[in-house]
């Protein structure tokens, strides 16, 4: 599963600076709106301390971490849902992502222009989320109207779909995001196929100044309270610090973070929070060719987890040989795990756990 996150926010709030730091890219990060016109995409490895000890046991030819793709989407402004500031084009890019990373400016700086005069995190959040909701409202109204026309012929499924999207229109009109509506089982596919922007999980990034990185400030605290109230995730990051970190060697990075009172880089914390928000876990394959992390949703069964390696693995699945990560290390690998009875053979109903080291038996 390739985790793809869209980075959104108002223009000129540190979004592209953060993207540059996260992906170690060098795209434009100028002090004026709309310097990012096309979405910029960067794939970064997911930090996972479990890969190194696995590799130390099997001495593989390569280590392949899981990855996250970040897509930097140009700044949205009030009126984006009606095309203001090339908004419709930018909104289309958001539809293609699994989660929305909403960067919010939580620092004061008279030298950095703000499109609405000065930072106000809750107002800025409302501006973006209103535009996303208006775009969804237009989508829901069109889906309801289309289903209504089909339903006039007596089509019961179309009538049920019309009723659901009419309910969704009322829900969105009340200022509630699509992710907060209860979706009947019979409408799950129609809801998914609508590609609604406010149905996506949201992770807020409070972009603070260096002095506020450890403890936050009034702006970031307001944003964090909003995230808790709405069930969203929130992580505090200083984009300027992240930009400086990419220029440092590993040991220097750790010392710099310690001075700031941070336990990990913004990238590490952002990815951890994104995984938590989307309920993602990793399992591993380990052998002489490679040690590799695979991303799946919590609750995924073995055949579907195998499909992350290759779709044929799900169709040809026979069984999975499973060793929990801690047992794999304690037994010094697969051979020791077998000898000590720590290797289990699981079938199609096995739910893969975080950290499982897997070996699949596939029909050829």
Tab-separated table of C-alpha atoms in Angstrom:
chain	number	residue	atom	x	y	z
A	1	UNK	CA	0.000	0.000	0.000
A	2	UNK	CA	1.582	3.265	-1.141
A	3	UNK	CA	0.604	5.921	1.386
A	4	UNK	CA	-0.062	9.155	-0.518
A	5	UNK	CA	-0.684	12.358	1.411
A	6	UNK	CA	-1.609	15.737	-0.035
A	7	UNK	CA	-0.105	18.781	1.687
A	8	UNK	CA	-2.592	21.664	1.587
A	9	UNK	CA	-3.017	25.068	3.166
A	10	UNK	CA	-3.309	28.752	2.422
A	11	UNK	CA	-0.625	30.282	0.216
A	12	UNK	CA	2.590	31.334	1.888
A	13	UNK	CA	2.273	29.512	5.212
A	14	UNK	CA	5.411	27.358	4.955
A	15	UNK	CA	3.864	24.484	3.040
A	16	UNK	CA	6.456	24.252	0.283
A	17	UNK	CA	9.298	24.901	2.734
A	18	UNK	CA	8.059	21.938	4.752
A	19	UNK	CA	7.744	19.794	1.620
A	20	UNK	CA	11.313	20.682	0.612
A	21	UNK	CA	12.572	19.606	4.013
A	22	UNK	CA	10.516	16.412	4.204
A	23	UNK	CA	11.599	15.225	0.786
A	24	UNK	CA	14.967	17.015	0.693
A	25	UNK	CA	13.772	18.664	-2.512
A	26	UNK	CA	14.592	22.056	-3.903
A	27	UNK	CA	11.328	23.425	-5.330
A	28	UNK	CA	10.365	27.076	-5.171
A	29	UNK	CA	9.423	28.383	-1.725
A	30	UNK	CA	8.994	32.070	-2.402
A	31	UNK	CA	7.301	34.668	-0.233
A	32	UNK	CA	4.264	35.217	-2.449
A	33	UNK	CA	1.052	33.287	-3.237
A	34	UNK	CA	0.811	30.658	-5.983
A	35	UNK	CA	4.538	30.042	-6.494
A	36	UNK	CA	3.593	26.333	-6.636
A	37	UNK	CA	1.412	25.823	-9.711
A	38	UNK	CA	1.756	22.095	-10.406
A	39	UNK	CA	1.695	19.562	-7.559
A	40	UNK	CA	5.177	18.474	-6.580
A	41	UNK	CA	5.585	14.886	-5.455
A	42	UNK	CA	8.305	13.343	-3.319
A	43	UNK	CA	8.663	9.788	-1.983
A	44	UNK	CA	10.407	9.401	1.364
A	45	UNK	CA	11.269	6.297	3.420
A	46	UNK	CA	9.299	5.527	6.566
A	47	UNK	CA	11.698	5.517	9.536
A	48	UNK	CA	11.563	2.067	11.169
A	49	UNK	CA	14.201	1.042	13.711
A	50	UNK	CA	13.254	-2.641	13.273
A	51	UNK	CA	14.820	-2.943	9.815
A	52	UNK	CA	18.454	-2.706	10.955
A	53	UNK	CA	18.345	-5.595	13.484
A	54	UNK	CA	16.551	-7.779	10.927
A	55	UNK	CA	19.269	-7.054	8.397
A	56	UNK	CA	21.956	-7.766	11.002
A	57	UNK	CA	20.587	-11.315	11.252
A	58	UNK	CA	19.993	-12.184	7.590
A	59	UNK	CA	22.715	-10.000	5.968
A	60	UNK	CA	20.494	-9.191	2.996
A	61	UNK	CA	21.651	-7.608	-0.243
A	62	UNK	CA	19.474	-4.559	0.396
A	63	UNK	CA	17.110	-3.021	2.929
A	64	UNK	CA	13.854	-1.560	1.585
A	65	UNK	CA	11.759	0.550	3.963
A	66	UNK	CA	8.107	1.370	3.458
A	67	UNK	CA	7.544	4.735	1.782
A	68	UNK	CA	5.241	7.725	1.960
A	69	UNK	CA	4.543	9.953	-1.013
A	70	UNK	CA	3.979	13.615	-0.193
A	71	UNK	CA	2.233	15.782	-2.774
A	72	UNK	CA	2.684	19.530	-2.365
A	73	UNK	CA	-0.527	21.112	-3.659
A	74	UNK	CA	-0.526	24.822	-4.467
A	75	UNK	CA	-2.076	27.127	-1.885
A	76	UNK	CA	-5.855	27.361	-1.741
A	77	UNK	CA	-7.691	30.623	-1.146
A	78	UNK	CA	-11.236	31.724	-0.421
A	79	UNK	CA	-13.278	30.974	-3.548
A	80	UNK	CA	-11.152	27.976	-4.608
A	81	UNK	CA	-14.277	25.806	-5.030
A	82	UNK	CA	-15.444	28.330	-7.656
A	83	UNK	CA	-12.088	28.370	-9.400
A	84	UNK	CA	-10.499	31.309	-7.579
A	85	UNK	CA	-6.700	31.076	-7.645
A	86	UNK	CA	-6.854	28.072	-10.010
A	87	UNK	CA	-8.724	26.348	-7.185
A	88	UNK	CA	-10.605	23.722	-9.164
A	89	UNK	CA	-7.351	22.369	-10.556
A	90	UNK	CA	-5.788	22.164	-7.111
A	91	UNK	CA	-8.874	20.527	-5.581
A	92	UNK	CA	-8.671	17.784	-8.203
A	93	UNK	CA	-5.150	16.944	-7.010
A	94	UNK	CA	-6.418	16.471	-3.439
A	95	UNK	CA	-8.941	13.865	-4.590
A	96	UNK	CA	-6.089	11.549	-5.564
A	97	UNK	CA	-4.602	11.324	-2.062
A	98	UNK	CA	-5.415	9.041	0.894
A	99	UNK	CA	-5.117	11.728	3.550
A	100	UNK	CA	-4.932	15.494	3.793
A	101	UNK	CA	-2.012	17.086	5.620
A	102	UNK	CA	-3.262	20.583	6.386
A	103	UNK	CA	-0.411	22.969	7.177
A	104	UNK	CA	-1.474	25.929	9.316
A	105	UNK	CA	0.694	28.931	10.087
A	106	UNK	CA	1.146	29.223	13.855
A	107	UNK	CA	3.835	31.889	14.060
A	108	UNK	CA	4.036	35.675	13.838
A	109	UNK	CA	6.485	37.274	11.411
A	110	UNK	CA	5.876	40.732	9.905
A	111	UNK	CA	8.335	39.925	7.107
A	112	UNK	CA	6.251	36.984	5.824
A	113	UNK	CA	3.056	38.027	4.052
A	114	UNK	CA	-0.239	36.414	5.101
A	115	UNK	CA	-3.095	36.453	2.571
A	116	UNK	CA	-5.567	37.586	5.273
A	117	UNK	CA	-3.302	40.069	7.020
A	118	UNK	CA	-2.158	38.082	10.050
A	119	UNK	CA	-2.218	34.450	11.233
A	120	UNK	CA	-5.387	33.110	12.825
A	121	UNK	CA	-5.246	29.288	12.795
A	122	UNK	CA	-8.966	28.643	13.284
A	123	UNK	CA	-9.977	31.197	10.663
A	124	UNK	CA	-7.383	29.812	8.260
A	125	UNK	CA	-8.609	26.245	8.843
A	126	UNK	CA	-12.192	27.350	8.247
A	127	UNK	CA	-11.203	29.011	4.963
A	128	UNK	CA	-9.680	25.827	3.564
A	129	UNK	CA	-12.307	23.443	4.938
A	130	UNK	CA	-15.155	25.630	3.688
A	131	UNK	CA	-13.760	25.445	0.169
A	132	UNK	CA	-13.383	21.664	0.393
A	133	UNK	CA	-16.937	21.345	1.745
A	134	UNK	CA	-18.368	23.575	-1.008
A	135	UNK	CA	-16.677	21.426	-3.633
A	136	UNK	CA	-18.141	18.318	-1.974
A	137	UNK	CA	-21.564	19.946	-1.784
A	138	UNK	CA	-21.511	20.483	-5.531
A	139	UNK	CA	-20.498	16.837	-6.056
A	140	UNK	CA	-23.206	15.527	-3.704
A	141	UNK	CA	-25.924	17.638	-5.341
A	142	UNK	CA	-24.976	16.325	-8.780
A	143	UNK	CA	-24.939	12.714	-7.534
A	144	UNK	CA	-28.347	13.176	-5.913
A	145	UNK	CA	-29.808	14.693	-9.067
A	146	UNK	CA	-28.411	11.941	-11.279
A	147	UNK	CA	-29.781	9.226	-8.977
A	148	UNK	CA	-33.127	11.041	-8.766
A	149	UNK	CA	-33.556	10.904	-12.539
A	150	UNK	CA	-32.770	7.184	-12.653
A	151	UNK	CA	-35.024	6.541	-9.654
A	152	UNK	CA	-38.065	7.959	-11.421
A	153	UNK	CA	-38.183	4.748	-13.446
A	154	UNK	CA	-38.726	2.781	-10.230
A	155	UNK	CA	-35.099	1.743	-9.726
A	156	UNK	CA	-34.929	1.054	-5.980
A	157	UNK	CA	-31.126	1.246	-5.799
A	158	UNK	CA	-31.122	4.655	-7.473
A	159	UNK	CA	-33.844	5.867	-5.113
A	160	UNK	CA	-31.799	4.763	-2.095
A	161	UNK	CA	-28.718	6.454	-3.499
A	162	UNK	CA	-30.667	9.666	-4.102
A	163	UNK	CA	-31.948	9.626	-0.512
A	164	UNK	CA	-28.434	9.148	0.832
A	165	UNK	CA	-26.880	11.947	-1.205
A	166	UNK	CA	-29.755	14.274	-0.295
A	167	UNK	CA	-28.948	13.523	3.344
A	168	UNK	CA	-25.286	14.207	2.582
A	169	UNK	CA	-26.191	17.565	1.005
A	170	UNK	CA	-27.997	18.564	4.214
A	171	UNK	CA	-25.063	17.299	6.278
A	172	UNK	CA	-22.501	19.316	4.314
A	173	UNK	CA	-24.758	22.381	4.280
A	174	UNK	CA	-24.736	22.263	8.083
A	175	UNK	CA	-20.961	22.690	8.009
A	176	UNK	CA	-20.101	19.059	8.782
A	177	UNK	CA	-17.435	17.132	6.826
A	178	UNK	CA	-18.371	14.048	4.823
A	179	UNK	CA	-16.201	11.852	7.061
A	180	UNK	CA	-18.618	12.565	9.941
A	181	UNK	CA	-21.707	11.093	8.266
A	182	UNK	CA	-22.872	7.536	8.896
A	183	UNK	CA	-22.761	5.668	5.598
A	184	UNK	CA	-25.204	2.740	5.156
A	185	UNK	CA	-23.594	-0.471	3.938
A	186	UNK	CA	-25.546	-0.268	0.706
A	187	UNK	CA	-24.124	3.182	-0.068
A	188	UNK	CA	-20.498	2.534	0.848
A	189	UNK	CA	-19.404	2.109	-2.755
A	190	UNK	CA	-21.302	5.166	-4.024
A	191	UNK	CA	-19.838	7.224	-1.189
A	192	UNK	CA	-16.322	5.997	-1.986
A	193	UNK	CA	-16.752	6.574	-5.720
A	194	UNK	CA	-17.763	10.193	-5.129
A	195	UNK	CA	-14.140	10.966	-4.097
A	196	UNK	CA	-15.273	13.521	-1.555
A	197	UNK	CA	-12.574	15.834	-0.261
A	198	UNK	CA	-13.907	16.116	3.292
A	199	UNK	CA	-14.226	12.329	3.565
A	200	UNK	CA	-10.443	12.061	3.812
A	201	UNK	CA	-8.725	11.865	7.218
A	202	UNK	CA	-7.032	15.139	8.177
A	203	UNK	CA	-3.706	15.652	9.888
A	204	UNK	CA	-3.055	19.232	10.916
A	205	UNK	CA	0.522	20.493	10.952
A	206	UNK	CA	1.049	23.461	13.248
A	207	UNK	CA	3.948	25.294	11.617
A	208	UNK	CA	5.501	27.110	14.574
A	209	UNK	CA	8.626	29.189	15.067
A	210	UNK	CA	11.751	27.641	16.560
A	211	UNK	CA	11.051	28.994	20.062
A	212	UNK	CA	7.636	27.293	20.123
A	213	UNK	CA	8.696	23.883	18.839
A	214	UNK	CA	8.970	22.184	22.241
A	215	UNK	CA	6.010	23.680	24.117
A	216	UNK	CA	3.900	25.323	21.401
A	217	UNK	CA	2.213	28.717	21.584
A	218	UNK	CA	-1.295	30.167	21.699
A	219	UNK	CA	-1.779	29.611	17.962
A	220	UNK	CA	-0.692	25.947	18.006
A	221	UNK	CA	-2.682	25.251	21.164
A	222	UNK	CA	-5.844	26.546	19.493
A	223	UNK	CA	-5.193	24.304	16.501
A	224	UNK	CA	-4.502	21.271	18.706
A	225	UNK	CA	-7.770	21.855	20.592
A	226	UNK	CA	-9.637	22.023	17.264
A	227	UNK	CA	-8.028	18.766	16.145
A	228	UNK	CA	-9.083	17.002	19.352
A	229	UNK	CA	-12.632	18.307	19.033
A	230	UNK	CA	-12.965	17.086	15.439
A	231	UNK	CA	-11.132	13.769	15.756
A	232	UNK	CA	-8.279	14.869	13.504
A	233	UNK	CA	-4.580	14.372	14.082
A	234	UNK	CA	-2.178	17.198	14.856
A	235	UNK	CA	1.599	17.486	14.958
A	236	UNK	CA	3.760	20.508	15.765
A	237	UNK	CA	6.583	21.230	13.316
A	238	UNK	CA	8.917	24.113	12.571
A	239	UNK	CA	9.428	24.076	8.804
A	240	UNK	CA	12.479	26.308	9.181
A	241	UNK	CA	14.091	23.828	11.586
A	242	UNK	CA	13.296	20.912	9.269
A	243	UNK	CA	15.006	22.776	6.436
A	244	UNK	CA	18.104	23.168	8.613
A	245	UNK	CA	18.070	19.516	9.704
A	246	UNK	CA	18.456	18.190	6.152
A	247	UNK	CA	21.775	20.043	5.910
A	248	UNK	CA	23.225	18.307	8.996
A	249	UNK	CA	24.908	14.948	9.498
A	250	UNK	CA	23.112	12.319	11.600
A	251	UNK	CA	24.913	13.024	14.884
A	252	UNK	CA	24.531	16.771	14.445
A	253	UNK	CA	20.796	16.356	13.825
A	254	UNK	CA	20.306	14.506	17.088
A	255	UNK	CA	22.233	17.139	19.037
A	256	UNK	CA	20.281	19.959	17.381
A	257	UNK	CA	16.932	18.305	18.162
A	258	UNK	CA	18.005	17.748	21.775
A	259	UNK	CA	18.827	21.449	22.114
A	260	UNK	CA	15.319	22.281	20.890
A	261	UNK	CA	13.694	19.814	23.266
A	262	UNK	CA	12.350	17.633	20.412
A	263	UNK	CA	12.523	13.827	20.633
A	264	UNK	CA	12.391	13.259	16.862
A	265	UNK	CA	12.426	15.150	13.585
A	266	UNK	CA	9.228	16.595	12.218
A	267	UNK	CA	9.258	14.010	9.432
A	268	UNK	CA	9.380	11.113	11.897
A	269	UNK	CA	6.573	12.543	14.002
A	270	UNK	CA	4.455	13.413	10.987
A	271	UNK	CA	4.735	9.910	9.515
A	272	UNK	CA	3.998	8.263	12.873
A	273	UNK	CA	0.889	10.395	13.272
A	274	UNK	CA	-0.209	9.700	9.681
A	275	UNK	CA	0.121	5.950	10.297
A	276	UNK	CA	-1.882	6.274	13.517
A	277	UNK	CA	-4.556	8.372	11.840
A	278	UNK	CA	-4.970	5.906	8.964
A	279	UNK	CA	-4.568	2.851	11.241
A	280	UNK	CA	-1.604	1.518	9.271
A	281	UNK	CA	0.979	-1.032	10.393
A	282	UNK	CA	4.039	-2.696	8.861
A	283	UNK	CA	5.026	-6.328	8.472
A	284	UNK	CA	8.363	-7.608	7.178
A	285	UNK	CA	9.878	-10.090	4.787
A	286	UNK	CA	13.506	-11.031	5.447
A	287	UNK	CA	15.917	-13.075	3.359
A	288	UNK	CA	19.278	-12.966	1.595
A	289	UNK	CA	17.911	-10.837	-1.265
A	290	UNK	CA	16.272	-8.162	0.846
A	291	UNK	CA	14.764	-7.102	4.130
A	292	UNK	CA	11.601	-5.165	3.410
A	293	UNK	CA	8.773	-3.404	5.227
A	294	UNK	CA	5.244	-3.617	3.818
A	295	UNK	CA	2.445	-1.236	4.793
A	296	UNK	CA	-1.078	-2.564	5.397
A	297	UNK	CA	-4.162	-1.469	7.283
A	298	UNK	CA	-4.594	-2.910	10.739
A	299	UNK	CA	-6.951	-5.871	10.534
A	300	UNK	CA	-5.713	-7.066	7.117
A	301	UNK	CA	-5.768	-10.837	6.652
A	302	UNK	CA	-2.786	-12.805	5.364
A	303	UNK	CA	-3.881	-13.253	1.702
A	304	UNK	CA	-4.591	-9.530	1.310
A	305	UNK	CA	-1.300	-8.681	3.033
A	306	UNK	CA	0.457	-10.991	0.562
A	307	UNK	CA	-1.164	-9.059	-2.291
A	308	UNK	CA	0.949	-6.049	-1.301
A	309	UNK	CA	3.933	-8.024	-2.604
A	310	UNK	CA	2.157	-9.220	-5.745
A	311	UNK	CA	-1.513	-9.637	-6.630
A	312	UNK	CA	-0.825	-13.243	-7.687
A	313	UNK	CA	0.144	-14.003	-4.091
A	314	UNK	CA	-3.415	-13.430	-2.925
A	315	UNK	CA	-4.882	-15.712	-5.611
A	316	UNK	CA	-2.324	-18.461	-5.016
A	317	UNK	CA	-2.144	-18.154	-1.233
A	318	UNK	CA	-1.719	-21.488	0.576
A	319	UNK	CA	-0.422	-20.508	4.002
A	320	UNK	CA	1.786	-18.039	5.822
A	321	UNK	CA	4.715	-18.816	8.076
A	322	UNK	CA	4.741	-16.169	10.799
A	323	UNK	CA	7.346	-15.160	13.375
A	324	UNK	CA	6.636	-12.155	15.648
A	325	UNK	CA	9.406	-9.541	15.430
A	326	UNK	CA	10.592	-9.929	19.034
A	327	UNK	CA	10.773	-13.722	18.682
A	328	UNK	CA	12.650	-13.407	15.387
A	329	UNK	CA	15.309	-11.319	17.121
A	330	UNK	CA	15.434	-13.439	20.288
A	331	UNK	CA	15.877	-16.624	18.236
A	332	UNK	CA	18.403	-15.020	15.882
A	333	UNK	CA	16.304	-15.639	12.807
A	334	UNK	CA	14.029	-18.190	11.162
A	335	UNK	CA	16.062	-21.322	11.922
A	336	UNK	CA	16.229	-20.559	15.632
A	337	UNK	CA	12.534	-19.642	15.701
A	338	UNK	CA	11.632	-23.020	14.189
A	339	UNK	CA	13.780	-24.891	16.697
A	340	UNK	CA	12.170	-23.065	19.623
A	341	UNK	CA	8.617	-23.396	18.331
A	342	UNK	CA	8.160	-19.678	17.656
A	343	UNK	CA	7.298	-20.065	13.971
A	344	UNK	CA	3.545	-20.444	13.382
A	345	UNK	CA	1.748	-21.653	10.269
A	346	UNK	CA	-1.347	-19.551	9.607
A	347	UNK	CA	-4.150	-19.780	7.055
A	348	UNK	CA	-6.395	-17.410	5.140
A	349	UNK	CA	-8.168	-16.055	8.229
A	350	UNK	CA	-5.004	-14.951	10.024
A	351	UNK	CA	-4.957	-11.216	10.789
A	352	UNK	CA	-1.422	-9.919	10.321
A	353	UNK	CA	0.046	-8.133	13.353
A	354	UNK	CA	2.400	-5.165	13.377
A	355	UNK	CA	5.985	-6.406	13.146
A	356	UNK	CA	5.223	-9.919	11.926
A	357	UNK	CA	8.021	-11.444	9.853
A	358	UNK	CA	6.191	-13.318	7.104
A	359	UNK	CA	7.036	-16.021	4.591
A	360	UNK	CA	4.282	-17.023	2.168
A	361	UNK	CA	3.662	-20.379	0.530
A	362	UNK	CA	2.042	-19.754	-2.835
A	363	UNK	CA	0.561	-22.154	-5.399
A	364	UNK	CA	2.331	-21.797	-8.735
